[in-house]
XYZ file of N, CA and C in Angstrom:
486
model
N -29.919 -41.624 29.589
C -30.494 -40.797 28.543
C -31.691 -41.522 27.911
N -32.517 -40.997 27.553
C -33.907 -41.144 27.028
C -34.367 -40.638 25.647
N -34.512 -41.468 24.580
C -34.616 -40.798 23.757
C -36.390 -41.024 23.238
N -36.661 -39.438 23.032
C -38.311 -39.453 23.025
C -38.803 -39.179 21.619
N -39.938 -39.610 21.630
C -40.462 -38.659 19.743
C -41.814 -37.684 20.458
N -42.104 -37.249 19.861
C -43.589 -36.696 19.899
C -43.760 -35.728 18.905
N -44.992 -35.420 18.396
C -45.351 -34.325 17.353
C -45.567 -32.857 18.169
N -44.571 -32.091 17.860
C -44.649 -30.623 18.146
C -44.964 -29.649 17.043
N -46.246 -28.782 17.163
C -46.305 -27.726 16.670
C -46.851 -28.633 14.885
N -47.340 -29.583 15.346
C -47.776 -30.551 13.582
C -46.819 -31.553 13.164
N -45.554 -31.135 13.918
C -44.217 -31.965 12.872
C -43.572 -32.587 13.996
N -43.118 -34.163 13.189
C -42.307 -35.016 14.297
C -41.297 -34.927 14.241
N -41.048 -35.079 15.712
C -40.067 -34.776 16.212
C -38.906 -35.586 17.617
N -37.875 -35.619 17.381
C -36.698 -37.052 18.229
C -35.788 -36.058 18.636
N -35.644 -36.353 19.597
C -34.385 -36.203 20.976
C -33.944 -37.228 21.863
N -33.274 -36.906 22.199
C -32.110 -37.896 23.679
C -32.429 -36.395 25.034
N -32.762 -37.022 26.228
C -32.713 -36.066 26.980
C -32.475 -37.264 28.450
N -31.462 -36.398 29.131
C -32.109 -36.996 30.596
C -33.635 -37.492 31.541
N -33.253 -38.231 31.762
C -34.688 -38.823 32.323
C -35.240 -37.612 32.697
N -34.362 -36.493 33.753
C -34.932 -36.107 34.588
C -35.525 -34.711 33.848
N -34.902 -34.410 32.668
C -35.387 -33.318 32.190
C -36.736 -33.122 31.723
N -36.766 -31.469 31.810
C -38.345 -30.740 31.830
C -38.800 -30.594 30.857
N -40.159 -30.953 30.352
C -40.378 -30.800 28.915
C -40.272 -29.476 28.546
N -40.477 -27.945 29.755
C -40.066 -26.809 29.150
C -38.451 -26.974 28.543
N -37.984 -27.766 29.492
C -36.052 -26.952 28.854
C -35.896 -28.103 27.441
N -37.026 -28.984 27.591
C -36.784 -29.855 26.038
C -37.279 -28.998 25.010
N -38.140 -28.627 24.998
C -38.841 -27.609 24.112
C -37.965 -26.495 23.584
N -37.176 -25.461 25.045
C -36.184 -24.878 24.474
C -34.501 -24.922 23.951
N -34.533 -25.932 24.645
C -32.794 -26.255 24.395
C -33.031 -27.609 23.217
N -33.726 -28.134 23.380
C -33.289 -29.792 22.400
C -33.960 -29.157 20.943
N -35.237 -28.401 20.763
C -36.064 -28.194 19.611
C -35.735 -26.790 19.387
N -34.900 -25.795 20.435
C -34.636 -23.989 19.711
C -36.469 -23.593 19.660
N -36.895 -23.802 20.032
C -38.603 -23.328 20.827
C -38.509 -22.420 21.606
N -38.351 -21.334 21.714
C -37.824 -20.480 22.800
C -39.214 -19.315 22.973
N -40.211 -19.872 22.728
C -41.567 -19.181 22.488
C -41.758 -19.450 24.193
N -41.971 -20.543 24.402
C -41.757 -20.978 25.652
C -41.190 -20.852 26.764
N -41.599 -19.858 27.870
C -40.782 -19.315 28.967
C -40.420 -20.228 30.349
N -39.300 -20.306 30.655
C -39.350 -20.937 32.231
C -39.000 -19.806 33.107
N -39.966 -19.755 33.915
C -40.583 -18.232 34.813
C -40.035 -19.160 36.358
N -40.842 -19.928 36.529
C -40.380 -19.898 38.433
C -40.104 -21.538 38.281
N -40.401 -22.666 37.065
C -40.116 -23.548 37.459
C -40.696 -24.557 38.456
N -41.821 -23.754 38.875
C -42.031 -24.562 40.196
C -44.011 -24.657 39.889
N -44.332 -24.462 38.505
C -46.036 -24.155 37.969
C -46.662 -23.205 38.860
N -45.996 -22.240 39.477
C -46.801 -21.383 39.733
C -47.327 -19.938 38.952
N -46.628 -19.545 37.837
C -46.930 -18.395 37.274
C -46.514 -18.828 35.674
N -47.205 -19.904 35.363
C -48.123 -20.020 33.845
C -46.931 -19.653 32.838
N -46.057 -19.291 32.694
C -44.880 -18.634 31.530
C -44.932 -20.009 30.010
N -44.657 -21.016 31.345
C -44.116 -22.220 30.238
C -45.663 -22.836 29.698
N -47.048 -22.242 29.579
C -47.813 -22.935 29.407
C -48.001 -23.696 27.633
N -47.856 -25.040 27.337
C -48.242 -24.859 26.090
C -49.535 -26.028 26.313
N -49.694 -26.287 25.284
C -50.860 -27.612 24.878
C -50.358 -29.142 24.672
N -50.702 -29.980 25.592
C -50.551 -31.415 25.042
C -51.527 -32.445 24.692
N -51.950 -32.983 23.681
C -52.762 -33.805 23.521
C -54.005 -33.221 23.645
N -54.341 -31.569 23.482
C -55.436 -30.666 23.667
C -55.474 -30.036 24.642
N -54.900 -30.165 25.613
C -55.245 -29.558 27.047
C -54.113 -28.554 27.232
N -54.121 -27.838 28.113
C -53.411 -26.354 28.531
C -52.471 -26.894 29.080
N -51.067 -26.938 29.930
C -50.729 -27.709 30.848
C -49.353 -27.048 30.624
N -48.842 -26.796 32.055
C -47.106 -25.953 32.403
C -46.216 -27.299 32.448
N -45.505 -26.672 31.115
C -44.026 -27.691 31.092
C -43.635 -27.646 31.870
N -43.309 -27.109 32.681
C -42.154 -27.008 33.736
C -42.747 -28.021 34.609
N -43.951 -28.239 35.204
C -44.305 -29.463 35.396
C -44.420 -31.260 35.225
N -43.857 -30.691 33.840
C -44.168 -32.267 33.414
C -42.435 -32.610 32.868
N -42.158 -34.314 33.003
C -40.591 -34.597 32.646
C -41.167 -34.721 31.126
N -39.783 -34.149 30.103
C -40.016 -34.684 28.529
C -40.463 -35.817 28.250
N -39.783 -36.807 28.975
C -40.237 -38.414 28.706
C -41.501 -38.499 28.560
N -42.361 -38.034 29.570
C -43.785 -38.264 29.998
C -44.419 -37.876 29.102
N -44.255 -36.925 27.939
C -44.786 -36.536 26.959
C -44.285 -37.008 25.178
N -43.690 -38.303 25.762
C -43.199 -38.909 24.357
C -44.700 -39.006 23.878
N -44.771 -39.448 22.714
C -45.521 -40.054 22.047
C -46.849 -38.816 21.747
N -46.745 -37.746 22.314
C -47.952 -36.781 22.304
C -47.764 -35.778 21.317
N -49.206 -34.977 21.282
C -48.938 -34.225 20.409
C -49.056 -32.892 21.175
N -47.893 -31.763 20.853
C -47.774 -30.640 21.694
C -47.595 -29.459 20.408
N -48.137 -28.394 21.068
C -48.549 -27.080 20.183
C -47.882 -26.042 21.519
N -47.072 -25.068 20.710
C -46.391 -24.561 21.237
C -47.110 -22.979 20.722
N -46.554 -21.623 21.830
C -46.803 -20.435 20.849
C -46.525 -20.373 19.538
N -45.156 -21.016 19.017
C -44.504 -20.517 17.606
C -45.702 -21.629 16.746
N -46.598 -22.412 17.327
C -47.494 -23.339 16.691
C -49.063 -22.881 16.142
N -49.471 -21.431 16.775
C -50.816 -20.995 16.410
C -50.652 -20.184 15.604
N -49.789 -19.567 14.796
C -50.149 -18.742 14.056
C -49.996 -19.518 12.552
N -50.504 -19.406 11.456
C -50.929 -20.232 10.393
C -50.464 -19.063 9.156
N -49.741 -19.853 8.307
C -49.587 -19.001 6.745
C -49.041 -17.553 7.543
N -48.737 -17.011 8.508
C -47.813 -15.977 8.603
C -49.212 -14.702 9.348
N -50.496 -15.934 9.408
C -51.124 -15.039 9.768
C -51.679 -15.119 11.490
N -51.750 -14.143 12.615
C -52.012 -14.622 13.801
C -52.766 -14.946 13.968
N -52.795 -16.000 15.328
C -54.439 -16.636 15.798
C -54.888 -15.635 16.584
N -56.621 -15.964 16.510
C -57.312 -14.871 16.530
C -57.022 -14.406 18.149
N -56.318 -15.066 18.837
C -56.191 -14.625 20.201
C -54.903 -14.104 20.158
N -54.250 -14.343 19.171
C -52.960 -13.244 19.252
C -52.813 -12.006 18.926
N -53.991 -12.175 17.980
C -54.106 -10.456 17.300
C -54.977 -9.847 18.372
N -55.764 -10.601 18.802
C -56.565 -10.167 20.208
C -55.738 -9.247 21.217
N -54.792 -9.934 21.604
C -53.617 -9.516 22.238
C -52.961 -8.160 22.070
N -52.763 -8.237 20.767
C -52.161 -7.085 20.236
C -52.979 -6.261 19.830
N -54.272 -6.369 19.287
C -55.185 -5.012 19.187
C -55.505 -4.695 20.697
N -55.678 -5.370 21.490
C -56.204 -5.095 22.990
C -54.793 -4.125 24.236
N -53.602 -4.398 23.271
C -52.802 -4.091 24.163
C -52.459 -5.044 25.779
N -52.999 -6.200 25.229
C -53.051 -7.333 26.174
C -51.588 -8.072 26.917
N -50.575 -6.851 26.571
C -49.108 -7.225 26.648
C -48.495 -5.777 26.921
N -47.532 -6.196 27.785
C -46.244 -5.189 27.701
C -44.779 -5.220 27.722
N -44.115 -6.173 28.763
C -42.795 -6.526 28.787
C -43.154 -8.075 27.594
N -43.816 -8.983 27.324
C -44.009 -9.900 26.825
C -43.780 -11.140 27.264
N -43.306 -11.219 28.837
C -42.628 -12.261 29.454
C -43.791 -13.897 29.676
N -44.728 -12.528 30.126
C -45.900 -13.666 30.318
C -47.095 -13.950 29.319
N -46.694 -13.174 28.428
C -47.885 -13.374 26.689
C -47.959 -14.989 26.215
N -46.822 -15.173 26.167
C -46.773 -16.854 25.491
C -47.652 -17.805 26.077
N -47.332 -17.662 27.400
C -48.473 -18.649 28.538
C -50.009 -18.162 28.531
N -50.195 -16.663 28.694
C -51.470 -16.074 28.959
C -52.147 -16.470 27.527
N -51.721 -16.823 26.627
C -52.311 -16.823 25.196
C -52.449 -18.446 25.152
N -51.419 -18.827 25.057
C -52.191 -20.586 25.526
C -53.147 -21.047 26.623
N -52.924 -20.572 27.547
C -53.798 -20.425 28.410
C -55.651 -20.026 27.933
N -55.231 -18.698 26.972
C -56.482 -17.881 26.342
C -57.301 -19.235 25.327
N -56.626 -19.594 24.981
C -57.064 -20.156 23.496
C -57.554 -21.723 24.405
N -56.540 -22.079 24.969
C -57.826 -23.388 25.852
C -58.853 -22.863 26.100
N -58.654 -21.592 27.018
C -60.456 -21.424 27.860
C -60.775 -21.425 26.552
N -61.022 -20.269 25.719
C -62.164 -20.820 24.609
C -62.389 -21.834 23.847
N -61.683 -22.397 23.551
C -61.744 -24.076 22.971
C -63.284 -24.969 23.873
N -62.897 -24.134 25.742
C -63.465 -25.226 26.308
C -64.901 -24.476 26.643
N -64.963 -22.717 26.751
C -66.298 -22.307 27.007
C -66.806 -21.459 25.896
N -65.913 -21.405 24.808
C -66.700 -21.091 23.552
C -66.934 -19.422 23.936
N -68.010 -18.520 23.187
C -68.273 -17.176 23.598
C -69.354 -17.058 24.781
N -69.200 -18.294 25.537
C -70.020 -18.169 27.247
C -69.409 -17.664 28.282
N -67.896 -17.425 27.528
C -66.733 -16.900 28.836
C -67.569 -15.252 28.926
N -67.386 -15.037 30.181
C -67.428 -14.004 31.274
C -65.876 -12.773 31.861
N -65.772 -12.248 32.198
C -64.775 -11.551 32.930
C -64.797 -12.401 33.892
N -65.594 -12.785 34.814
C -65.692 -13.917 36.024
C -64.781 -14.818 35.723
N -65.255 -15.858 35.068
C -64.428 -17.197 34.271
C -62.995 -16.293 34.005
N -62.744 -15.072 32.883
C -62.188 -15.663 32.505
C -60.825 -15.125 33.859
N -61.444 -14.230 34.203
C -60.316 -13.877 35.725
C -59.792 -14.895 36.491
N -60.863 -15.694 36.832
C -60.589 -16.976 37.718
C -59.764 -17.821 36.698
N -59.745 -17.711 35.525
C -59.366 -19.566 35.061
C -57.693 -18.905 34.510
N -57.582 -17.281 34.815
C -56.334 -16.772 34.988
C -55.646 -16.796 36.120
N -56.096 -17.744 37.346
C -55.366 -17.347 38.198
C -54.259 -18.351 38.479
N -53.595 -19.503 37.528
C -52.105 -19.499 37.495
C -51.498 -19.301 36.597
N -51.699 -17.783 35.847
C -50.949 -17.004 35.331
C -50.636 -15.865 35.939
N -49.175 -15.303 36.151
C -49.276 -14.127 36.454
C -48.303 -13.021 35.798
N -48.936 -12.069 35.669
C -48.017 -11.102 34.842
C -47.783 -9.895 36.170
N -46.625 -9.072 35.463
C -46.149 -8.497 36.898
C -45.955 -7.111 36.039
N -46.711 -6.603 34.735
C -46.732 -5.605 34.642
C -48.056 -5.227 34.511
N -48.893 -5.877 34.320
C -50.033 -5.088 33.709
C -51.416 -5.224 34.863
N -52.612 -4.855 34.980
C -53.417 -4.868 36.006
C -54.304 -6.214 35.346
N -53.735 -6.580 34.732
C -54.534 -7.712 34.101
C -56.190 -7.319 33.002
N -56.619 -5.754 32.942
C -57.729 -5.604 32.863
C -57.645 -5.619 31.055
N -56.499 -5.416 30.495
C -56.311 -5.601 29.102
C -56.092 -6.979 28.612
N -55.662 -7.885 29.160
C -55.596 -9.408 28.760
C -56.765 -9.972 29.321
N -57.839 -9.662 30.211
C -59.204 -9.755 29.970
C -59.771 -9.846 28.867
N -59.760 -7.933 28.594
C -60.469 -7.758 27.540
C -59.857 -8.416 26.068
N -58.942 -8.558 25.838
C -58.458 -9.320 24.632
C -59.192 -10.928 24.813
N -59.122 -11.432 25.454
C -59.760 -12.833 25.846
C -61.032 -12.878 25.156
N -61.603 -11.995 26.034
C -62.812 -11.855 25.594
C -63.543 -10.968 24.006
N -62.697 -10.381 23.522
C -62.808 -9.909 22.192
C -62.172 -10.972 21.398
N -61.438 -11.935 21.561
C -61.036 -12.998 20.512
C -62.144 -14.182 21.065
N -62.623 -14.461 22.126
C -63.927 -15.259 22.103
C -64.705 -15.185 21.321
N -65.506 -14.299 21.337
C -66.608 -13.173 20.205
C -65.970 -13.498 19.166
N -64.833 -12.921 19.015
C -64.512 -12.859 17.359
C -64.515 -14.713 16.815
N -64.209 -15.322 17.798
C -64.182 -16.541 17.099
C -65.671 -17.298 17.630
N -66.753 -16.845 17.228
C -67.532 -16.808 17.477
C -68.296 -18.305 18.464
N -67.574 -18.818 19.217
C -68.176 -19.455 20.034
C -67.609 -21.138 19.573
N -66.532 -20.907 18.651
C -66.058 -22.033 17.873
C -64.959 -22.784 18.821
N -65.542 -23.931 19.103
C -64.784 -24.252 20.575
C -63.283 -25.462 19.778
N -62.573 -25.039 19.233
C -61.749 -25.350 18.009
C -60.149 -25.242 19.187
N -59.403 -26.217 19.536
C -58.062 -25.655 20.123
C -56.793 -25.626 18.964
N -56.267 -25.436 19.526
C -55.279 -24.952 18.143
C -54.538 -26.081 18.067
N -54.365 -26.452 16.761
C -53.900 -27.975 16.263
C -52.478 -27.754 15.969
């Protein structure tokens, strides 16, 4: 057993976990984080995506250990004072969701790309830099457009969510 710290979502935070365990199932079973989906387990379809140390990156990929000492932002981590981040309301004015399975990832996912291309993102970009996410209800053409209407709206402010 391994016992790790790291700052989640602003606030620190200690567990004991098996070496071998996934920082997704630490996130949901050790911290009750359940914002966080484990979809295939294997990083191919984006569910478990959150943020570590700034960057986008699928738990299910990475062991908890490996992420001691970091700082990780989870979905239940962007919305502020009760109010949503601008890519969540994006989401939801855009209709950028339907079963909700794959929102948590597609929205962390969302909020890196703009962090990293500001309001220079494209439908091009942002299609391509969606392609290890996948959602299995929607044609994808509404979580586009939400992407790209919370780009704009955050006007080019290349800011990741703290």
């Amino acid at each position: 057993m391994a016992k790790i710290t790291m700052t989640v979502n602003g606030r620190q935070v200690s567990g004991t976990c098996d070496d071998r365990t996934l920082l997704v199932h630490f996130i949901r079973e050790n911290l009750g984080l359940t914002g966080t989906h484990v979809g295939c387990e294997t990083s191919q379809c984006g569910a478990c995506v959150i943020h570590m140390d700034g960057l986008s990156v699928k738990s299910c990929s990475i062991l908890a250990v490996q992420a001691a000492g970091s700082s990780i932002t989870t979905i239940e981590g962007l919305a502020k004072d009760g109010e949503l981040h601008p890519v969540q309301a994006a989401f939801k004015a855009h209709h950028g969701l339907q079963c909700g399975f794959c929102t948590p990832g597609m929205v962390m996912t969302a909020v890196d790309m703009i962090a990293r291309h500001g309001s220079n993102l494209d439908e091009a970009t942002v299609r391509a830099e969606l392609e290890g996410n996948i959602c299995r209800c929607t044609g994808y053409h509404n979580i586009v457009k939400a992407i790209l209407a919370a780009a704009a709206e955050m006007g080019g402010v290349r800011q990741a969510a703290e």
